PDB file of C-alpha atoms in Angstrom:
ATOM      1  CA  MET P1002       0.000   0.000   0.000  1.00  0.00           C
ATOM      2  CA  SER P1003       1.296   3.473  -0.787  1.00  0.00           C
ATOM      3  CA  GLU P1004       1.612   5.967   2.020  1.00  0.00           C
ATOM      4  CA  ARG P1005      -1.654   7.704   2.946  1.00  0.00           C
ATOM      5  CA  VAL P1006      -1.459  11.325   4.120  1.00  0.00           C
ATOM      6  CA  PHE P1007      -4.039  13.576   5.805  1.00  0.00           C
ATOM      7  CA  GLU P1008      -3.380  17.257   6.540  1.00  0.00           C
ATOM      8  CA  GLY P1009      -5.283  18.821   9.422  1.00  0.00           C
ATOM      9  CA  ALA P1010      -4.355  19.909  12.929  1.00  0.00           C
ATOM     10  CA  VAL P1011      -1.463  17.475  12.424  1.00  0.00           C
ATOM     11  CA  THR P1012      -0.088  15.607   9.459  1.00  0.00           C
ATOM     12  CA  LEU P1013      -1.234  11.997   9.645  1.00  0.00           C
ATOM     13  CA  ARG P1014       0.601   9.338   7.637  1.00  0.00           C
ATOM     14  CA  GLN P1015       0.063   5.615   7.293  1.00  0.00           C
ATOM     15  CA  MET P1016       3.612   4.342   7.011  1.00  0.00           C
ATOM     16  CA  PRO P1017       4.975   1.636   4.714  1.00  0.00           C
ATOM     17  CA  LEU P1018       5.553  -1.825   6.165  1.00  0.00           C
ATOM     18  CA  ARG P1019       8.103  -1.996   8.953  1.00  0.00           C
ATOM     19  CA  GLY P1020       9.561  -5.137  10.440  1.00  0.00           C
ATOM     20  CA  MET P1021       8.141  -5.992  13.867  1.00  0.00           C
ATOM     21  CA  ILE P1022       9.206  -8.918  16.006  1.00  0.00           C
ATOM     22  CA  THR P1023       7.675  -9.878  19.332  1.00  0.00           C
ATOM     23  CA  LEU P1024      10.248 -11.111  21.841  1.00  0.00           C
ATOM     24  CA  LYS P1025       8.895 -12.697  25.016  1.00  0.00           C
ATOM     25  CA  GLY P1026      11.177 -13.836  27.790  1.00  0.00           C
ATOM     26  CA  ASP P1027      12.849 -12.803  31.042  1.00  0.00           C
ATOM     27  CA  LEU P1028      13.707  -9.156  30.392  1.00  0.00           C
ATOM     28  CA  LYS P1029      16.238  -9.236  33.233  1.00  0.00           C
ATOM     29  CA  SER P1030      18.225 -11.907  31.390  1.00  0.00           C
ATOM     30  CA  ALA P1031      21.507 -10.695  29.919  1.00  0.00           C
ATOM     31  CA  GLN P1032      20.918 -12.902  26.850  1.00  0.00           C
ATOM     32  CA  VAL P1033      17.472 -11.435  26.212  1.00  0.00           C
ATOM     33  CA  LYS P1034      18.840  -7.910  26.520  1.00  0.00           C
ATOM     34  CA  GLU P1035      21.740  -8.775  24.233  1.00  0.00           C
ATOM     35  CA  ALA P1036      19.419 -10.295  21.610  1.00  0.00           C
ATOM     36  CA  ALA P1037      17.319  -7.115  21.507  1.00  0.00           C
ATOM     37  CA  VAL P1038      20.362  -4.861  21.247  1.00  0.00           C
ATOM     38  CA  VAL P1039      22.037  -7.065  18.606  1.00  0.00           C
ATOM     39  CA  ALA P1040      18.948  -6.862  16.403  1.00  0.00           C
ATOM     40  CA  THR P1041      18.522  -3.102  16.661  1.00  0.00           C
ATOM     41  CA  ASP P1042      21.779  -1.475  17.706  1.00  0.00           C
ATOM     42  CA  VAL P1043      19.878   0.746  20.158  1.00  0.00           C
ATOM     43  CA  ALA P1044      19.963   0.774  23.963  1.00  0.00           C
ATOM     44  CA  PHE P1045      17.722  -1.613  25.882  1.00  0.00           C
ATOM     45  CA  PRO P1046      14.579   0.295  26.969  1.00  0.00           C
ATOM     46  CA  LYS P1047      13.472   0.969  30.511  1.00  0.00           C
ATOM     47  CA  ARG P1048       9.939   0.056  31.571  1.00  0.00           C
ATOM     48  CA  GLY P1049       7.371   2.079  29.628  1.00  0.00           C
ATOM     49  CA  THR P1050       9.804   3.430  27.035  1.00  0.00           C
ATOM     50  CA  ALA P1051      10.973   2.855  23.482  1.00  0.00           C
ATOM     51  CA  ASN P1052      14.431   3.488  22.088  1.00  0.00           C
ATOM     52  CA  CYS P1053      14.529   4.072  18.358  1.00  0.00           C
ATOM     53  CA  SER P1054      16.914   5.152  15.655  1.00  0.00           C
ATOM     54  CA  ARG P1055      15.365   5.518  12.200  1.00  0.00           C
ATOM     55  CA  GLU P1056      13.598   2.196  11.426  1.00  0.00           C
ATOM     56  CA  HIS P1057      15.288   0.276  14.258  1.00  0.00           C
ATOM     57  CA  GLY P1058      13.950   0.202  17.781  1.00  0.00           C
ATOM     58  CA  VAL P1059      13.074  -1.684  20.925  1.00  0.00           C
ATOM     59  CA  ALA P1060       9.806  -0.962  22.753  1.00  0.00           C
ATOM     60  CA  TRP P1061       8.905  -2.210  26.222  1.00  0.00           C
ATOM     61  CA  MET P1062       5.496  -3.885  25.791  1.00  0.00           C
ATOM     62  CA  ALA P1063       5.059  -5.738  29.115  1.00  0.00           C
ATOM     63  CA  PRO P1064       7.175  -7.136  31.969  1.00  0.00           C
ATOM     64  CA  ASP P1065       8.060 -10.108  29.751  1.00  0.00           C
ATOM     65  CA  GLU P1066       7.660  -8.673  26.238  1.00  0.00           C
ATOM     66  CA  LEU P1067       9.501  -6.404  23.814  1.00  0.00           C
ATOM     67  CA  LEU P1068       8.641  -5.218  20.334  1.00  0.00           C
ATOM     68  CA  ILE P1069      11.675  -5.196  18.061  1.00  0.00           C
ATOM     69  CA  LEU P1070      11.488  -2.811  15.074  1.00  0.00           C
ATOM     70  CA  CYS P1071      13.631  -3.111  11.967  1.00  0.00           C
ATOM     71  CA  PRO P1072      13.347  -2.545   8.217  1.00  0.00           C
ATOM     72  CA  HIS P1073      10.760  -4.945   6.781  1.00  0.00           C
ATOM     73  CA  GLY P1074      13.299  -6.632   4.499  1.00  0.00           C
ATOM     74  CA  GLU P1075      15.585  -7.463   7.447  1.00  0.00           C
ATOM     75  CA  VAL P1076      13.123  -9.432   9.604  1.00  0.00           C
ATOM     76  CA  ASP P1077      14.401 -12.911   8.658  1.00  0.00           C
ATOM     77  CA  LYS P1078      18.013 -11.879   9.212  1.00  0.00           C
ATOM     78  CA  GLU P1079      17.224 -10.328  12.609  1.00  0.00           C
ATOM     79  CA  LEU P1080      15.162 -13.355  13.678  1.00  0.00           C
ATOM     80  CA  ALA P1081      18.132 -15.614  12.878  1.00  0.00           C
ATOM     81  CA  ARG P1082      20.529 -13.361  14.814  1.00  0.00           C
ATOM     82  CA  MET P1083      18.183 -13.230  17.796  1.00  0.00           C
ATOM     83  CA  ARG P1084      17.605 -17.003  17.797  1.00  0.00           C
ATOM     84  CA  ALA P1085      21.380 -17.516  17.874  1.00  0.00           C
ATOM     85  CA  ALA P1086      21.763 -15.027  20.754  1.00  0.00           C
ATOM     86  CA  LEU P1087      18.929 -16.743  22.666  1.00  0.00           C
ATOM     87  CA  SER P1088      20.191 -20.308  22.221  1.00  0.00           C
ATOM     88  CA  GLY P1089      19.406 -22.299  25.362  1.00  0.00           C
ATOM     89  CA  VAL P1090      17.209 -19.531  26.840  1.00  0.00           C
ATOM     90  CA  HIS P1091      13.438 -19.897  27.242  1.00  0.00           C
ATOM     91  CA  HIS P1092      11.878 -17.353  24.857  1.00  0.00           C
ATOM     92  CA  LEU P1093       9.358 -16.746  22.117  1.00  0.00           C
ATOM     93  CA  LEU P1094      10.147 -14.884  18.890  1.00  0.00           C
ATOM     94  CA  GLN P1095       7.411 -14.105  16.381  1.00  0.00           C
ATOM     95  CA  ASP P1096       7.334 -12.002  13.231  1.00  0.00           C
ATOM     96  CA  VAL P1097       4.247  -9.792  13.590  1.00  0.00           C
ATOM     97  CA  SER P1098       5.127  -7.350  10.797  1.00  0.00           C
ATOM     98  CA  ASP P1099       2.213  -8.142   8.517  1.00  0.00           C
ATOM     99  CA  ALA P1100      -0.308  -8.103  11.357  1.00  0.00           C
ATOM    100  CA  ARG P1101       0.369  -4.499  12.358  1.00  0.00           C
ATOM    101  CA  VAL P1102       0.402  -1.029  10.827  1.00  0.00           C
ATOM    102  CA  ILE P1103       2.169   2.169  11.867  1.00  0.00           C
ATOM    103  CA  PHE P1104       0.672   5.653  11.734  1.00  0.00           C
ATOM    104  CA  ARG P1105       2.784   8.780  12.197  1.00  0.00           C
ATOM    105  CA  LEU P1106       1.363  12.003  13.615  1.00  0.00           C
ATOM    106  CA  GLU P1107       3.422  15.167  13.108  1.00  0.00           C
ATOM    107  CA  GLY P1108       2.720  18.671  14.343  1.00  0.00           C
ATOM    108  CA  SER P1109       2.423  20.846  17.405  1.00  0.00           C
ATOM    109  CA  GLU P1110      -1.131  19.624  18.121  1.00  0.00           C
ATOM    110  CA  MET P1111      -0.154  15.942  18.244  1.00  0.00           C
ATOM    111  CA  ARG P1112      -0.924  15.671  21.979  1.00  0.00           C
ATOM    112  CA  ASP P1113      -4.365  17.238  21.505  1.00  0.00           C
ATOM    113  CA  VAL P1114      -5.255  14.824  18.705  1.00  0.00           C
ATOM    114  CA  LEU P1115      -4.167  11.762  20.712  1.00  0.00           C
ATOM    115  CA  ALA P1116      -5.865  13.042  23.888  1.00  0.00           C
ATOM    116  CA  LYS P1117      -9.215  13.073  22.073  1.00  0.00           C
ATOM    117  CA  VAL P1118      -9.058   9.372  21.270  1.00  0.00           C
ATOM    118  CA  CYS P1119      -6.726   7.682  23.805  1.00  0.00           C
ATOM    119  CA  PRO P1120      -7.293   7.467  27.584  1.00  0.00           C
ATOM    120  CA  VAL P1121      -3.729   8.516  28.487  1.00  0.00           C
ATOM    121  CA  ASP P1122      -2.359  11.428  30.522  1.00  0.00           C
ATOM    122  CA  LEU P1123      -0.502  13.264  27.760  1.00  0.00           C
ATOM    123  CA  ARG P1124       0.794  16.223  29.766  1.00  0.00           C
ATOM    124  CA  PRO P1125       4.486  16.681  28.933  1.00  0.00           C
ATOM    125  CA  ALA P1126       5.416  16.020  32.574  1.00  0.00           C
ATOM    126  CA  ALA P1127       3.623  12.644  32.420  1.00  0.00           C
ATOM    127  CA  PHE P1128       4.382  11.541  28.856  1.00  0.00           C
ATOM    128  CA  ASP P1129       7.482  12.835  27.129  1.00  0.00           C
ATOM    129  CA  VAL P1130       9.754  11.829  24.258  1.00  0.00           C
ATOM    130  CA  GLY P1131      10.695   8.151  24.440  1.00  0.00           C
ATOM    131  CA  LYS P1132       7.705   7.104  26.552  1.00  0.00           C
ATOM    132  CA  PHE P1133       5.793   4.111  25.188  1.00  0.00           C
ATOM    133  CA  ARG P1134       2.247   3.139  26.048  1.00  0.00           C
ATOM    134  CA  ARG P1135      -0.086   0.301  25.189  1.00  0.00           C
ATOM    135  CA  THR P1136      -3.649   1.545  25.350  1.00  0.00           C
ATOM    136  CA  ARG P1137      -6.565   1.900  22.994  1.00  0.00           C
ATOM    137  CA  ILE P1138      -7.629   4.331  20.325  1.00  0.00           C
ATOM    138  CA  ALA P1139     -11.393   4.706  20.475  1.00  0.00           C
ATOM    139  CA  GLN P1140     -12.514   1.062  20.641  1.00  0.00           C
ATOM    140  CA  VAL P1141      -9.407  -0.849  19.507  1.00  0.00           C
ATOM    141  CA  PRO P1142      -6.008  -1.680  21.023  1.00  0.00           C
ATOM    142  CA  CYS P1143      -2.982   0.343  20.013  1.00  0.00           C
ATOM    143  CA  ALA P1144       0.411   1.440  21.284  1.00  0.00           C
ATOM    144  CA  PHE P1145       2.212   4.706  20.702  1.00  0.00           C
ATOM    145  CA  TRP P1146       5.314   6.604  21.590  1.00  0.00           C
ATOM    146  CA  PHE P1147       6.686  10.082  21.060  1.00  0.00           C
ATOM    147  CA  ARG P1148       9.687   9.952  18.740  1.00  0.00           C
ATOM    148  CA  GLY P1149      10.200  13.715  19.066  1.00  0.00           C
ATOM    149  CA  ALA P1150       8.642  16.778  20.648  1.00  0.00           C
ATOM    150  CA  ASP P1151       6.081  17.067  17.861  1.00  0.00           C
ATOM    151  CA  TRP P1152       5.826  13.624  16.305  1.00  0.00           C
ATOM    152  CA  ALA P1153       4.595  10.228  17.420  1.00  0.00           C
ATOM    153  CA  GLU P1154       4.154   6.769  15.961  1.00  0.00           C
ATOM    154  CA  LEU P1155       1.115   4.645  16.707  1.00  0.00           C
ATOM    155  CA  ILE P1156       0.855   0.898  16.097  1.00  0.00           C
ATOM    156  CA  ALA P1157      -2.467  -0.858  15.551  1.00  0.00           C
ATOM    157  CA  PHE P1158      -3.637  -4.141  14.147  1.00  0.00           C
ATOM    158  CA  ARG P1159      -3.765  -4.113  10.345  1.00  0.00           C
ATOM    159  CA  SER P1160      -7.292  -5.566  10.443  1.00  0.00           C
ATOM    160  CA  VAL P1161      -8.585  -2.265  11.869  1.00  0.00           C
ATOM    161  CA  GLN P1162      -6.327   0.115   9.911  1.00  0.00           C
ATOM    162  CA  ASP P1163      -9.189   1.881   8.114  1.00  0.00           C
ATOM    163  CA  TYR P1164     -11.082   2.410  11.379  1.00  0.00           C
ATOM    164  CA  VAL P1165      -7.950   3.789  13.102  1.00  0.00           C
ATOM    165  CA  TRP P1166      -7.224   6.014  10.110  1.00  0.00           C
ATOM    166  CA  SER P1167     -10.773   7.422  10.256  1.00  0.00           C
ATOM    167  CA  VAL P1168     -10.612   8.005  14.022  1.00  0.00           C
ATOM    168  CA  LEU P1169      -7.250   9.792  13.767  1.00  0.00           C
ATOM    169  CA  ALA P1170      -8.244  11.836  10.712  1.00  0.00           C
ATOM    170  CA  ASN P1171     -11.481  12.906  12.407  1.00  0.00           C
ATOM    171  CA  ALA P1172      -9.605  13.891  15.580  1.00  0.00           C
ATOM    172  CA  ALA P1173      -7.086  15.815  13.465  1.00  0.00           C
ATOM    173  CA  SER P1174      -9.597  17.588  11.244  1.00  0.00           C
ATOM    174  CA  SER P1175      -8.830  21.304  11.245  1.00  0.00           C
ATOM    175  CA  ASP P1176     -12.281  22.240  12.557  1.00  0.00           C
ATOM    176  CA  ALA P1177     -11.771  19.948  15.563  1.00  0.00           C
ATOM    177  CA  ARG P1178      -8.841  21.853  17.139  1.00  0.00           C
ATOM    178  CA  VAL P1179      -8.738  21.968  20.930  1.00  0.00           C
ATOM    179  CA  GLY P1180      -5.471  23.772  21.676  1.00  0.00           C
ATOM    180  CA  HIS P1181      -5.109  22.348  25.165  1.00  0.00           C
ATOM    181  CA  PHE P1182      -1.434  21.356  24.818  1.00  0.00           C
ATOM    182  CA  SER P1183      -0.339  23.633  21.963  1.00  0.00           C
TER     183      SER P1183
END
């Protein structure tokens, strides 16, 4: 699918496919940490955060789960590297790339748009750059993080991509500005 773009209070983009790998295991294990870092070349995240550099990243999903991000064409290579690093360690690795979609929101009203549709405290003191949160957008599960002061990425299931797009575009429509955070 080609990139979709909506211009309103923020610029909303549906991004091209990105590689996504679920890694479940003991996140205190040195081997699990090493496997995540080997695959992404970014620092291991603290609870409730995501560390990203371009298309690579590691997001803390749960006390025993990480989401590994990489270019879509590198998933098989990264899975092989991670399996080798996790040899002999109880874990689960699963390619979830095709099951999920990423939306990018850019602009100074990003917090306002997300606050309309996600039950999250988005005050800068509570949710700043690098924070990662699993939650919901309207009626469906999602996760998002702030990659910069005025841009965020949101992950949702591909099966509800049109619904999520509509919810975000409606919240970002220029006649729906709130101006609470901006």
